[in-house]
Coordinates of C-alpha atoms in Angstrom, one line a residue:
M171 CA -10.4 -12.1 -11.1
I172 CA -6.7 -12.2 -10.5
P173 CA -4.7 -14.4 -13.1
R174 CA -1.0 -14.8 -12.8
V175 CA 1.5 -16.7 -15.0
H176 CA 3.9 -18.8 -13.4
K177 CA 7.1 -19.8 -14.5
R178 CA 7.7 -22.2 -17.4
G179 CA 8.9 -25.3 -16.2
S180 CA 10.2 -29.0 -18.0
N181 CA 8.4 -31.4 -15.3
T182 CA 4.6 -31.8 -16.9
F183 CA 4.2 -35.0 -14.3
G184 CA 5.6 -33.2 -11.3
L185 CA 2.6 -29.9 -11.8
L186 CA 0.5 -32.4 -11.8
N187 CA 1.5 -34.1 -9.4
Y188 CA 1.1 -30.6 -6.8
L189 CA -2.6 -29.7 -8.5
Y190 CA -4.3 -33.6 -8.0
G191 CA -2.5 -33.4 -4.8
K192 CA -3.2 -32.9 -1.4
G193 CA -1.1 -29.4 -1.2
T194 CA 2.0 -28.6 1.0
H195 CA -0.7 -28.1 4.0
E196 CA -3.3 -30.4 2.7
E197 CA -5.5 -27.5 1.4
H198 CA -6.6 -29.0 -2.2
V199 CA -9.8 -30.4 -1.8
D200 CA -11.3 -32.4 -4.1
P201 CA -9.0 -32.0 -7.1
H202 CA -11.1 -32.6 -11.2
L203 CA -10.9 -31.4 -14.1
V204 CA -13.1 -28.9 -15.1
T205 CA -12.5 -29.0 -18.7
A206 CA -9.9 -29.6 -21.0
W207 CA -8.2 -29.4 -24.7
D208 CA -10.1 -32.5 -25.1
S209 CA -13.6 -33.5 -23.4
F210 CA -12.5 -37.1 -23.4
A211 CA -9.3 -35.9 -21.3
P212 CA -9.1 -38.2 -18.4
D213 CA -9.7 -37.0 -15.0
P214 CA -7.4 -38.3 -12.5
G215 CA -9.4 -36.6 -9.9
R216 CA -12.6 -38.3 -10.1
D217 CA -11.9 -41.3 -12.6
P218 CA -11.0 -44.0 -10.5
Q219 CA -9.3 -45.7 -13.9
A220 CA -7.5 -42.7 -14.8
T221 CA -4.0 -41.6 -13.9
K222 CA -2.2 -38.7 -13.3
R223 CA 0.9 -40.4 -15.7
H224 CA -2.1 -41.0 -18.5
L225 CA -3.0 -37.5 -18.8
Q226 CA 0.7 -36.2 -18.3
Q227 CA 1.7 -38.7 -21.8
L228 CA -1.2 -37.1 -23.3
L229 CA -0.7 -33.7 -22.8
D230 CA 3.1 -34.1 -23.8
Q231 CA 2.2 -36.3 -27.1
P232 CA 3.4 -33.2 -29.1
I233 CA 6.8 -33.0 -27.7
Q234 CA 7.4 -36.3 -27.7
A235 CA 6.2 -36.6 -31.4
L236 CA 9.1 -33.6 -32.3
A237 CA 12.9 -35.0 -32.2
E238 CA 14.5 -34.3 -29.1
S239 CA 17.3 -31.5 -30.6
R240 CA 13.9 -29.4 -31.6
R241 CA 11.9 -30.2 -28.1
P242 CA 11.9 -26.5 -25.8
A243 CA 13.9 -27.1 -22.8
K244 CA 10.8 -25.4 -20.7
H245 CA 8.3 -27.0 -22.1
V246 CA 5.2 -26.5 -19.3
W247 CA 3.3 -23.4 -19.2
H248 CA 1.0 -22.5 -15.5
L249 CA -1.3 -20.3 -15.0
S250 CA -3.5 -19.7 -12.0
V251 CA -6.3 -18.0 -12.6
R252 CA -8.5 -16.5 -8.7
A253 CA -11.1 -14.9 -7.8
A254 CA -11.4 -12.3 -5.8
P255 CA -12.2 -12.5 -2.0
D256 CA -15.5 -10.8 -2.3
D257 CA -16.8 -12.7 -5.2
P258 CA -19.3 -15.6 -5.6
V259 CA -17.9 -18.9 -5.6
L260 CA -18.3 -20.2 -9.5
T261 CA -19.6 -23.3 -10.7
D262 CA -17.2 -26.0 -12.5
E263 CA -18.6 -24.9 -15.5
Q264 CA -18.0 -20.9 -15.2
W265 CA -14.6 -22.3 -14.1
G266 CA -14.3 -24.1 -17.5
E267 CA -15.7 -21.3 -19.6
I268 CA -13.0 -19.4 -17.8
A269 CA -10.4 -21.7 -18.4
R270 CA -11.4 -22.0 -22.4
R271 CA -11.5 -17.5 -22.4
M272 CA -8.3 -17.3 -20.9
V273 CA -6.5 -20.3 -23.0
A274 CA -7.6 -18.3 -26.1
A275 CA -7.0 -14.9 -25.0
T276 CA -3.2 -15.7 -24.1
G277 CA -2.2 -17.5 -27.7
I278 CA -2.6 -21.3 -26.0
A279 CA -4.9 -22.4 -27.7
P280 CA -6.7 -19.5 -29.8
A281 CA -10.4 -20.0 -30.9
A282 CA -11.3 -21.9 -33.7
D283 CA -7.8 -23.2 -34.4
E284 CA -7.6 -27.0 -34.1
A285 CA -3.8 -27.4 -34.0
G286 CA -3.2 -25.1 -30.8
C287 CA -1.8 -26.9 -27.8
R288 CA -2.6 -29.3 -25.3
W289 CA -3.9 -27.9 -22.0
A290 CA -6.0 -29.2 -18.6
A291 CA -8.0 -26.6 -16.3
V292 CA -7.8 -28.6 -13.1
R293 CA -9.7 -26.7 -9.8
H294 CA -8.7 -27.9 -6.4
A295 CA -10.1 -25.3 -3.8
D296 CA -13.5 -22.8 -4.6
D297 CA -11.9 -19.3 -5.7
H298 CA -9.3 -20.9 -8.6
I299 CA -8.3 -23.0 -10.9
H300 CA -4.8 -23.5 -12.5
I301 CA -4.1 -24.0 -16.1
I302 CA -1.4 -26.8 -17.6
A303 CA -0.1 -26.4 -21.1
T304 CA 2.2 -28.0 -23.1
L305 CA 4.4 -25.4 -25.2
V306 CA 4.1 -27.5 -28.9
R307 CA 0.9 -27.4 -31.0
E308 CA -0.4 -30.1 -33.0
D309 CA 1.0 -29.1 -35.7
G310 CA 4.7 -28.6 -34.0
R311 CA 5.4 -25.3 -33.9
R312 CA 5.7 -23.3 -30.6
P313 CA 2.5 -21.2 -29.8
R314 CA 2.8 -17.5 -29.8
L315 CA 3.1 -16.3 -26.0
N316 CA 3.9 -12.6 -26.3
N317 CA 2.5 -10.7 -23.1
D318 CA 0.4 -13.0 -22.1
A319 CA 0.2 -11.9 -18.2
K320 CA -0.9 -8.7 -20.2
R321 CA -3.2 -10.6 -22.3
S322 CA -4.8 -12.8 -19.3
Q323 CA -5.2 -9.5 -17.5
A324 CA -7.3 -7.5 -20.1
E325 CA -9.6 -11.1 -20.6
A326 CA -10.1 -11.0 -16.5
R327 CA -11.6 -7.4 -16.9
L328 CA -14.0 -8.4 -19.5
I329 CA -14.9 -11.7 -17.7
E330 CA -15.3 -9.6 -14.4
A331 CA -17.5 -7.6 -16.1
E332 CA -19.6 -10.3 -17.7
Y333 CA -19.9 -12.0 -15.0
G334 CA -21.0 -9.5 -12.2
L335 CA -17.9 -9.8 -9.9
K336 CA -15.3 -7.5 -8.8
Q337 CA -13.9 -4.9 -11.1
L338 CA -10.2 -5.3 -10.2
S339 CA -7.4 -3.1 -11.7
T340 CA -4.7 -4.5 -14.3
G341 CA -1.5 -4.7 -12.1
D342 CA 1.9 -3.3 -13.7
E343 CA 4.2 -5.9 -11.4
T344 CA 5.3 -3.9 -8.6
A345 CA 2.8 -5.2 -6.5
A346 CA 4.5 -7.0 -3.2
Q347 CA 3.5 -11.0 -4.1
R348 CA 0.7 -12.3 -2.6
P349 CA 0.5 -15.3 0.0
T350 CA -0.1 -18.6 -1.3
S351 CA -3.0 -20.7 -0.8
A352 CA -0.5 -22.9 1.1
E353 CA 0.4 -19.8 3.3
R354 CA -3.0 -18.6 3.8
H355 CA -4.3 -21.7 5.0
K356 CA -1.6 -22.3 7.4
A357 CA -2.2 -19.2 8.8
Q358 CA -5.5 -20.1 9.9
R359 CA -4.9 -23.6 11.3
Q360 CA -2.2 -21.6 13.9
G361 CA -4.9 -18.9 14.4
R362 CA -2.7 -16.2 13.0
E363 CA -5.2 -13.4 11.6
R364 CA -1.9 -12.8 8.5
T365 CA 0.1 -15.4 6.5
A366 CA 4.1 -14.9 7.6
R367 CA 4.8 -13.4 4.5
E368 CA 2.5 -10.4 5.9
E369 CA 3.1 -10.1 8.6
L370 CA 7.2 -10.5 7.8
R371 CA 6.4 -7.6 5.1
E372 CA 5.1 -5.1 7.8
S373 CA 8.1 -5.8 10.3
V374 CA 11.0 -5.0 7.7
R375 CA 8.8 -2.2 6.6
R376 CA 9.2 -0.6 9.7
A377 CA 12.6 -1.5 10.4
V378 CA 13.8 0.5 7.3
T379 CA 11.7 3.5 8.5
G380 CA 14.0 6.2 9.0
A381 CA 17.4 4.0 9.2
R382 CA 20.1 5.1 7.8
S383 CA 22.3 2.4 7.7
E384 CA 22.3 -1.3 7.2
E385 CA 23.4 -1.8 10.7
E386 CA 21.0 0.4 12.5
F387 CA 18.1 -1.7 9.8
F388 CA 19.6 -5.1 10.5
D389 CA 19.5 -4.2 15.0
R390 CA 16.1 -2.9 14.4
L391 CA 15.1 -6.8 12.5
A392 CA 16.8 -8.2 15.6
S393 CA 14.5 -6.1 18.1
A394 CA 11.2 -6.9 16.5
G395 CA 12.4 -10.2 17.0
L396 CA 13.0 -12.3 13.6
L397 CA 14.9 -14.5 12.4
I398 CA 18.0 -13.2 10.2
R399 CA 20.0 -14.7 7.4
K400 CA 22.5 -12.7 5.7
R401 CA 24.3 -13.7 1.8
E402 CA 27.6 -12.4 1.7
A403 CA 29.8 -12.6 -1.4
P404 CA 33.5 -14.4 -1.2
S405 CA 34.6 -11.4 -0.3
G406 CA 32.6 -10.5 2.5
D407 CA 30.6 -8.4 1.2
L408 CA 26.7 -8.2 1.9
L409 CA 24.5 -9.8 -1.5
G410 CA 21.5 -10.0 0.6
Y411 CA 19.2 -11.0 3.3
K412 CA 16.4 -13.2 4.3
V413 CA 13.7 -13.1 7.2
A414 CA 11.9 -15.5 9.0
L415 CA 9.0 -15.7 12.1
P416 CA 10.2 -17.7 15.1
D417 CA 7.2 -19.7 15.5
D418 CA 6.8 -20.2 11.5
R419 CA 8.4 -23.7 10.8
N420 CA 8.1 -26.3 8.1
K421 CA 7.3 -29.6 8.2
D422 CA 10.5 -30.3 9.8
G423 CA 11.0 -28.0 12.0
E424 CA 13.0 -25.5 10.2
P425 CA 12.3 -21.5 10.3
V426 CA 10.6 -20.6 6.5
F427 CA 12.7 -17.3 5.5
Y428 CA 11.7 -14.8 3.3
P429 CA 14.0 -12.7 0.6
G430 CA 13.6 -9.3 1.2
A431 CA 12.7 -8.9 -2.7
R432 CA 9.9 -12.0 -1.9
L433 CA 8.3 -9.7 0.7
A434 CA 7.9 -6.3 -1.6
P435 CA 10.0 -5.3 -4.4
D436 CA 11.6 -1.9 -2.1
L437 CA 12.3 -4.4 0.1
S438 CA 15.4 -6.1 -1.7
L439 CA 18.6 -4.7 0.0
P440 CA 19.7 -2.9 -3.5
R441 CA 16.8 -0.8 -3.3
I442 CA 16.5 -0.3 0.8
R443 CA 20.0 1.0 0.0
E444 CA 19.2 3.3 -2.6
R445 CA 17.5 5.1 0.7
W446 CA 20.5 4.9 2.7
S447 CA 23.0 6.8 0.0
A448 CA 20.1 9.7 -0.5
D449 CA 20.8 10.5 3.2
F450 CA 24.5 11.1 3.0
D451 CA 26.1 14.3 1.5
K452 CA 28.9 14.4 -1.3
T453 CA 31.8 14.1 1.4
G454 CA 30.2 10.3 2.8
S455 CA 28.8 12.3 6.0
P456 CA 25.4 12.3 7.2
D457 CA 23.7 15.4 6.0
S458 CA 23.4 17.8 8.8
P459 CA 20.4 19.7 7.9
G460 CA 17.6 18.8 10.8
S461 CA 19.2 15.3 11.1
A462 CA 19.0 15.9 14.8
S463 CA 16.3 14.3 16.1
P464 CA 13.5 16.4 18.1
T465 CA 13.1 14.7 22.0
S466 CA 9.9 14.9 22.1
P467 CA 6.9 13.0 19.9
S468 CA 5.2 16.3 20.0
A469 CA 8.4 18.2 18.1
A470 CA 8.4 15.1 15.9
R471 CA 5.1 15.4 14.7
R472 CA 5.2 19.1 14.5
R473 CA 7.9 18.8 12.2
T474 CA 6.5 15.9 10.2
A475 CA 3.3 18.6 9.5
T476 CA 5.9 20.8 7.7
A477 CA 7.7 18.5 5.7
A478 CA 4.6 16.8 4.5
W479 CA 3.1 20.6 4.0
V480 CA 6.5 21.0 1.5
A481 CA 6.0 17.8 0.1
I482 CA 2.6 18.5 -1.4
G483 CA 3.3 21.0 -3.3
V484 CA 6.3 18.8 -4.9
V485 CA 4.0 15.9 -5.8
E486 CA 1.4 18.1 -7.0
D487 CA 3.7 20.0 -9.4
G488 CA 7.1 18.6 -9.6
D489 CA 9.5 16.2 -11.5
D490 CA 7.9 13.1 -11.8
A491 CA 11.5 11.3 -10.5
V492 CA 11.3 13.3 -7.7
A493 CA 7.5 13.3 -7.0
A494 CA 8.1 9.4 -7.2
A495 CA 10.3 9.5 -4.4
Y496 CA 8.9 12.1 -1.9
V497 CA 5.5 9.1 -2.4
A498 CA 7.5 6.7 -1.5
A499 CA 8.6 8.5 1.6
T500 CA 5.3 9.7 2.6
G501 CA 4.7 5.5 3.2
E502 CA 7.7 5.5 5.4
V503 CA 6.4 8.5 7.2
L504 CA 3.1 6.9 7.5
D505 CA 4.8 3.8 8.7
A506 CA 6.2 5.6 11.7
L507 CA 3.4 7.6 12.5
A508 CA 1.5 3.8 12.9
K509 CA 4.2 2.3 15.1
T510 CA 4.5 5.8 17.5
S511 CA 1.0 6.2 17.8
A512 CA -1.8 6.1 21.1
A513 CA -4.2 3.2 21.2
H514 CA -7.2 5.5 20.2
T515 CA -5.4 5.7 16.2
R516 CA -3.3 2.9 16.2
S517 CA -5.7 0.8 14.4
E518 CA -6.8 3.5 11.6
L519 CA -3.1 4.9 11.6
R520 CA -1.7 1.1 10.6
D521 CA -4.8 0.1 8.3
A522 CA -3.5 3.4 6.3
A523 CA 0.2 2.3 6.3
N524 CA -0.5 -0.9 5.2
A525 CA -3.0 0.3 2.3
F526 CA -0.5 3.0 0.8
E527 CA 2.3 0.6 1.1
R528 CA 1.0 -0.7 -2.8
A529 CA 0.7 3.3 -3.6
S530 CA 4.4 3.9 -2.6
R531 CA 5.7 1.7 -5.3
S532 CA 5.6 2.4 -9.4
H533 CA 7.4 1.7 -12.8
I534 CA 8.4 5.9 -12.2
R535 CA 11.8 5.1 -10.8
A536 CA 12.5 7.4 -7.9
V537 CA 15.5 9.7 -7.5
R538 CA 16.0 10.0 -3.9
G539 CA 17.8 12.7 -2.3
H540 CA 15.2 15.4 -2.8
D541 CA 13.0 13.2 -0.7
R542 CA 15.6 13.7 2.4
A543 CA 13.5 16.4 4.5
L544 CA 10.5 13.4 4.5
R545 CA 12.3 10.3 5.3
Q546 CA 14.0 12.4 8.4
A547 CA 10.4 13.3 9.7
A548 CA 10.1 9.7 9.9
R549 CA 13.3 8.8 11.5
D550 CA 12.0 11.8 13.8
L551 CA 9.0 10.1 14.5
V552 CA 10.5 6.4 15.1
H553 CA 13.0 8.1 17.8
G554 CA 10.7 11.0 19.3
G555 CA 9.2 7.9 20.6
P556 CA 5.2 7.0 21.0
A557 CA 3.0 9.2 22.0
L558 CA 0.1 10.0 24.7
G559 CA -3.1 10.6 22.9
R560 CA -3.7 13.5 25.5
G561 CA -2.0 17.0 25.6
E562 CA 0.8 18.3 23.7
D563 CA 1.3 15.0 21.5
G564 CA -2.7 14.3 21.0
A565 CA -3.2 18.0 19.8
S566 CA 0.2 17.3 17.5
T567 CA -1.3 13.7 16.3
A568 CA -4.6 15.5 15.0
M569 CA -2.5 17.9 13.5
V570 CA -0.1 15.9 11.4
I571 CA -3.0 13.5 10.5
D572 CA -4.6 16.4 8.5
V573 CA -1.5 17.6 6.6
L574 CA -1.1 14.1 5.8
F575 CA -4.2 13.6 4.5
F576 CA -3.9 16.4 2.0
L577 CA -0.4 14.8 1.1
V578 CA -1.7 10.9 0.6
T579 CA -4.9 12.8 -1.7
A580 CA -2.4 14.2 -3.4
A581 CA -0.4 10.8 -4.2
A582 CA -4.0 9.2 -5.5
H583 CA -4.5 12.3 -7.8
W584 CA -0.9 11.8 -8.7
H585 CA -1.1 8.1 -9.1
A586 CA -4.7 8.6 -11.4
R587 CA -3.0 11.2 -13.8
K588 CA -0.4 8.8 -14.7
G589 CA -2.7 5.7 -15.0
H590 CA -1.2 3.9 -11.7
A591 CA -5.0 2.8 -11.0
Q592 CA -3.9 -0.1 -8.5
Q593 CA -1.7 3.0 -6.3
A594 CA -4.5 5.6 -6.8
E595 CA -6.8 3.0 -5.2
A596 CA -4.6 2.1 -2.6
A597 CA -3.9 5.5 -1.7
S598 CA -7.7 7.0 -1.6
R599 CA -8.4 3.9 0.4
A600 CA -5.4 5.4 3.2
A601 CA -6.7 8.4 2.9
E602 CA -9.9 7.1 4.0
H603 CA -8.0 5.6 7.4
L604 CA -6.8 8.9 8.1
R605 CA -9.8 10.6 7.9
N606 CA -11.3 8.1 10.2
A607 CA -8.0 8.4 12.7
Y608 CA -8.5 12.1 12.7
R609 CA -12.0 12.2 14.4
P610 CA -10.2 10.5 17.6
A611 CA -7.2 12.2 17.8
A612 CA -8.9 16.0 17.2
A613 CA -12.1 15.9 19.6
Q614 CA -10.2 15.9 22.7
P615 CA -7.7 19.0 21.9
L616 CA -10.6 20.0 19.7
G617 CA -12.6 20.3 22.8
V618 CA -10.3 21.8 24.7
L619 CA -10.0 25.0 22.1
Y620 CA -13.5 24.9 21.9
Q621 CA -14.0 25.8 25.9
R622 CA -11.6 28.2 25.8
G623 CA -13.5 29.9 23.0
R624 CA -16.3 29.6 24.7
R625 CA -14.8 31.2 27.7
L626 CA -14.0 34.7 25.9
S627 CA -15.8 37.5 27.0
Q628 CA -18.8 38.6 24.8
P629 CA -17.2 41.9 23.2
V630 CA -14.4 40.2 22.0
L631 CA -16.6 37.3 20.5
Q632 CA -18.6 40.3 18.6
R633 CA -15.2 41.7 17.7
Q634 CA -13.5 38.5 16.4
T635 CA -16.9 38.1 14.4
A636 CA -17.1 41.2 12.8
F637 CA -13.5 40.2 12.0
L638 CA -14.1 36.8 10.4
R639 CA -17.5 38.9 8.3
E640 CA -14.6 40.9 7.0
T641 CA -11.6 38.8 6.4
L642 CA -13.7 36.0 4.8
P643 CA -16.8 37.5 4.0
S644 CA -17.1 34.6 1.5
L645 CA -16.8 32.1 4.6
A646 CA -17.8 33.6 7.7
E647 CA -21.7 32.9 8.2
K648 CA -20.7 29.1 7.5
I649 CA -17.8 29.3 9.7
L650 CA -20.1 31.0 12.4
A651 CA -22.5 28.3 12.2
E652 CA -20.1 25.5 13.1
P653 CA -19.5 24.2 16.9
G654 CA -16.0 24.6 15.9
W655 CA -16.4 28.4 15.4
Y656 CA -14.9 28.5 18.8
A657 CA -12.1 26.6 18.8
L658 CA -11.4 28.8 15.8
A659 CA -12.0 32.0 18.0
A660 CA -9.7 30.6 21.0
T661 CA -6.9 30.1 18.2
I662 CA -7.4 33.7 16.3
A663 CA -6.5 35.3 19.9
E664 CA -3.6 33.2 20.9
A665 CA -2.0 34.1 17.6
D666 CA -3.0 37.8 17.9
A667 CA -1.4 37.6 21.4
A668 CA 1.6 36.3 19.9
G669 CA 2.2 38.9 17.3
H670 CA 1.1 37.5 14.6
D671 CA -1.2 39.6 12.1
P672 CA -4.9 37.5 12.3
A673 CA -5.8 39.2 9.1
A674 CA -3.0 37.4 7.2
L675 CA -2.8 33.8 8.6
L676 CA -6.5 33.5 8.0
S677 CA -6.4 34.9 4.5
D678 CA -3.4 33.1 3.9
A679 CA -4.6 30.0 5.5
V680 CA -7.5 30.2 3.1
E681 CA -6.0 30.9 -0.4
S682 CA -3.8 27.6 0.5
R683 CA -6.7 24.9 -0.4
E684 CA -10.0 25.1 -1.5
L685 CA -12.5 24.8 1.8
G686 CA -16.2 24.7 0.2
T687 CA -16.8 20.9 0.4
A688 CA -15.5 21.2 4.3
D689 CA -17.9 19.1 7.1
S690 CA -16.0 21.6 9.6
V691 CA -14.3 24.8 7.9
S692 CA -13.5 25.5 11.3
D693 CA -11.3 22.8 12.4
V694 CA -9.4 22.7 9.1
L695 CA -8.6 26.3 9.8
V696 CA -7.9 25.8 13.3
W697 CA -4.8 23.6 12.2
R698 CA -3.6 25.4 9.7
L699 CA -3.1 29.1 11.7
R700 CA -1.8 27.3 14.5
R701 CA 1.0 25.5 12.4
R702 CA 1.3 28.8 10.7
A703 CA 1.7 31.2 13.6
D704 CA 3.8 27.9 15.2
L705 CA 1.2 28.2 18.6
P706 CA 1.3 25.4 20.7
A707 CA -0.6 22.6 19.4
D708 CA -3.0 22.1 22.6
A709 CA -3.6 25.8 23.2
T710 CA -1.4 25.8 26.4
G711 CA -1.0 29.3 27.3
I712 CA -3.6 30.9 25.1
P713 CA -5.3 34.4 26.7
K714 CA -7.8 35.5 28.0
N715 CA -10.3 38.7 27.0
R716 CA -7.7 40.1 23.7
T717 CA -8.8 42.0 21.3
V718 CA -8.1 41.0 17.8
K719 CA -5.7 43.1 15.6
K720 CA -6.9 43.5 12.0
S721 CA -3.7 44.6 11.2
G722 CA -0.2 44.7 11.9
E723 CA 3.3 42.9 11.4
G724 CA 3.0 38.8 11.2
A725 CA 4.2 36.2 10.1
P726 CA 3.1 35.2 6.3
G727 CA 2.3 31.6 5.7
N728 CA 4.7 28.7 4.7
G729 CA 3.5 26.9 2.7
P730 CA 3.1 26.0 -0.9
S731 CA -0.4 27.4 -2.5
H732 CA -2.8 24.2 -3.7
H733 CA -6.7 23.3 -4.8
L734 CA -7.1 20.2 -3.4
W735 CA -10.4 19.5 -1.3
S736 CA -10.6 19.8 2.1
P737 CA -9.9 16.1 4.3
F738 CA -12.8 16.0 6.1
R739 CA -15.7 17.4 4.0

């Protein structure tokens, strides 16, 4: 149940004309009254004798009874109440009861208060109603509407529970604006899967991903085929922008433009500029560390995995404002990964990015700058170009998805601790899409590792088995029973040949996060070892029949210590 308090107005008849009309695209069906302040209120929708003008005059009578100097300039109150997409179609009687509860909860017409405001509830679609009220009570006083939006949300949660409807989370006003009914009907007529607003939001989000200047941002918008309008001050300074799809036109054949802020709160030009300002050091020059983009998709993915690994610790244990910046930057990384992914992972990664979009915003204002490495990783992904689904590209994609799962899960935990229910749920959905994307991404590279592990000589495998039991006594039998043990054995052999201490690497990989609930502990350890030892993700150059060192100098792990569950359990 989704209530929304709209901006107050001054034209009662104008709103009634819309509610009882055909809609901007003839999407209104059978407009009629479901209930009102008076059971005898006229219904212009189904009573041929009633008119909209008559209903307007009755609603406005308390306004007209006041001296003109006492009449409020904005006297029209408007609330829409929409069922969730999965909810059943409610009857007029049920919608009528919901309307009565809403006007009571918000203060328009409190229960048992005969002097409340006049109001009417109109239904012109299966899934929602509109409530119109005039903001002068029968006794001439003004209604008490403090926090009417929050009170409508609280009442919606009670209605959902009592009616057995889908339980939604109360919003915090940081969500992107939902498409209107007119926009959805227009998309259906045009055969679009999504509305123009939704398509534009994703396109703008991807254009800003990793961008470091207004010029680069607007060049990307133009390259995506969007129409752009810029709003300039008399001085010539840029104040804002609007975008439109070339084939999305109004009834006059003109493009329908949407301001960035109407697509999502963080897509306004001032909020985007905050990202750019953090990309420059105090001298005004682009930050030099890590500013050069890698030359290959696989290099970009490896650097992204490293940046994401560090980000997990910040989200788990860092200052809230800094953590919020990392969470927002995670959305950019997901957008960039989806944009450059191979066909067999593209759909799930795109769904992960779209789901996480809601998790990237909250009322905790991000302090930009600390997230520079993660934003640079998004830029690297974009400039590294599309990845192939095989070889080093495919393997490094599986590696980065593995780490991003943990980062997104950390974001879900962070939002949950802060009471951000919608964001926590969105991050959890994104994590599930990442889990689904991992499976096809990892199948080929792990298969190669598996075959190479199988080709190790029996004496080598026996020594590695003994080594595993000695190094990880509590996990060894579980790992040895998994098909992925051969891929892990191959990785251990390669790390040994590269001069690392396998025991130190393996112990650090296990201690960094718990593994008890993993579907395949060996799979998870493969990527941790390959990232820590900086081994080629696709196992190129693995030695054959090498013994495994049990001691010696090796490279220590380079990641923070966390205690999140394993991603693929």
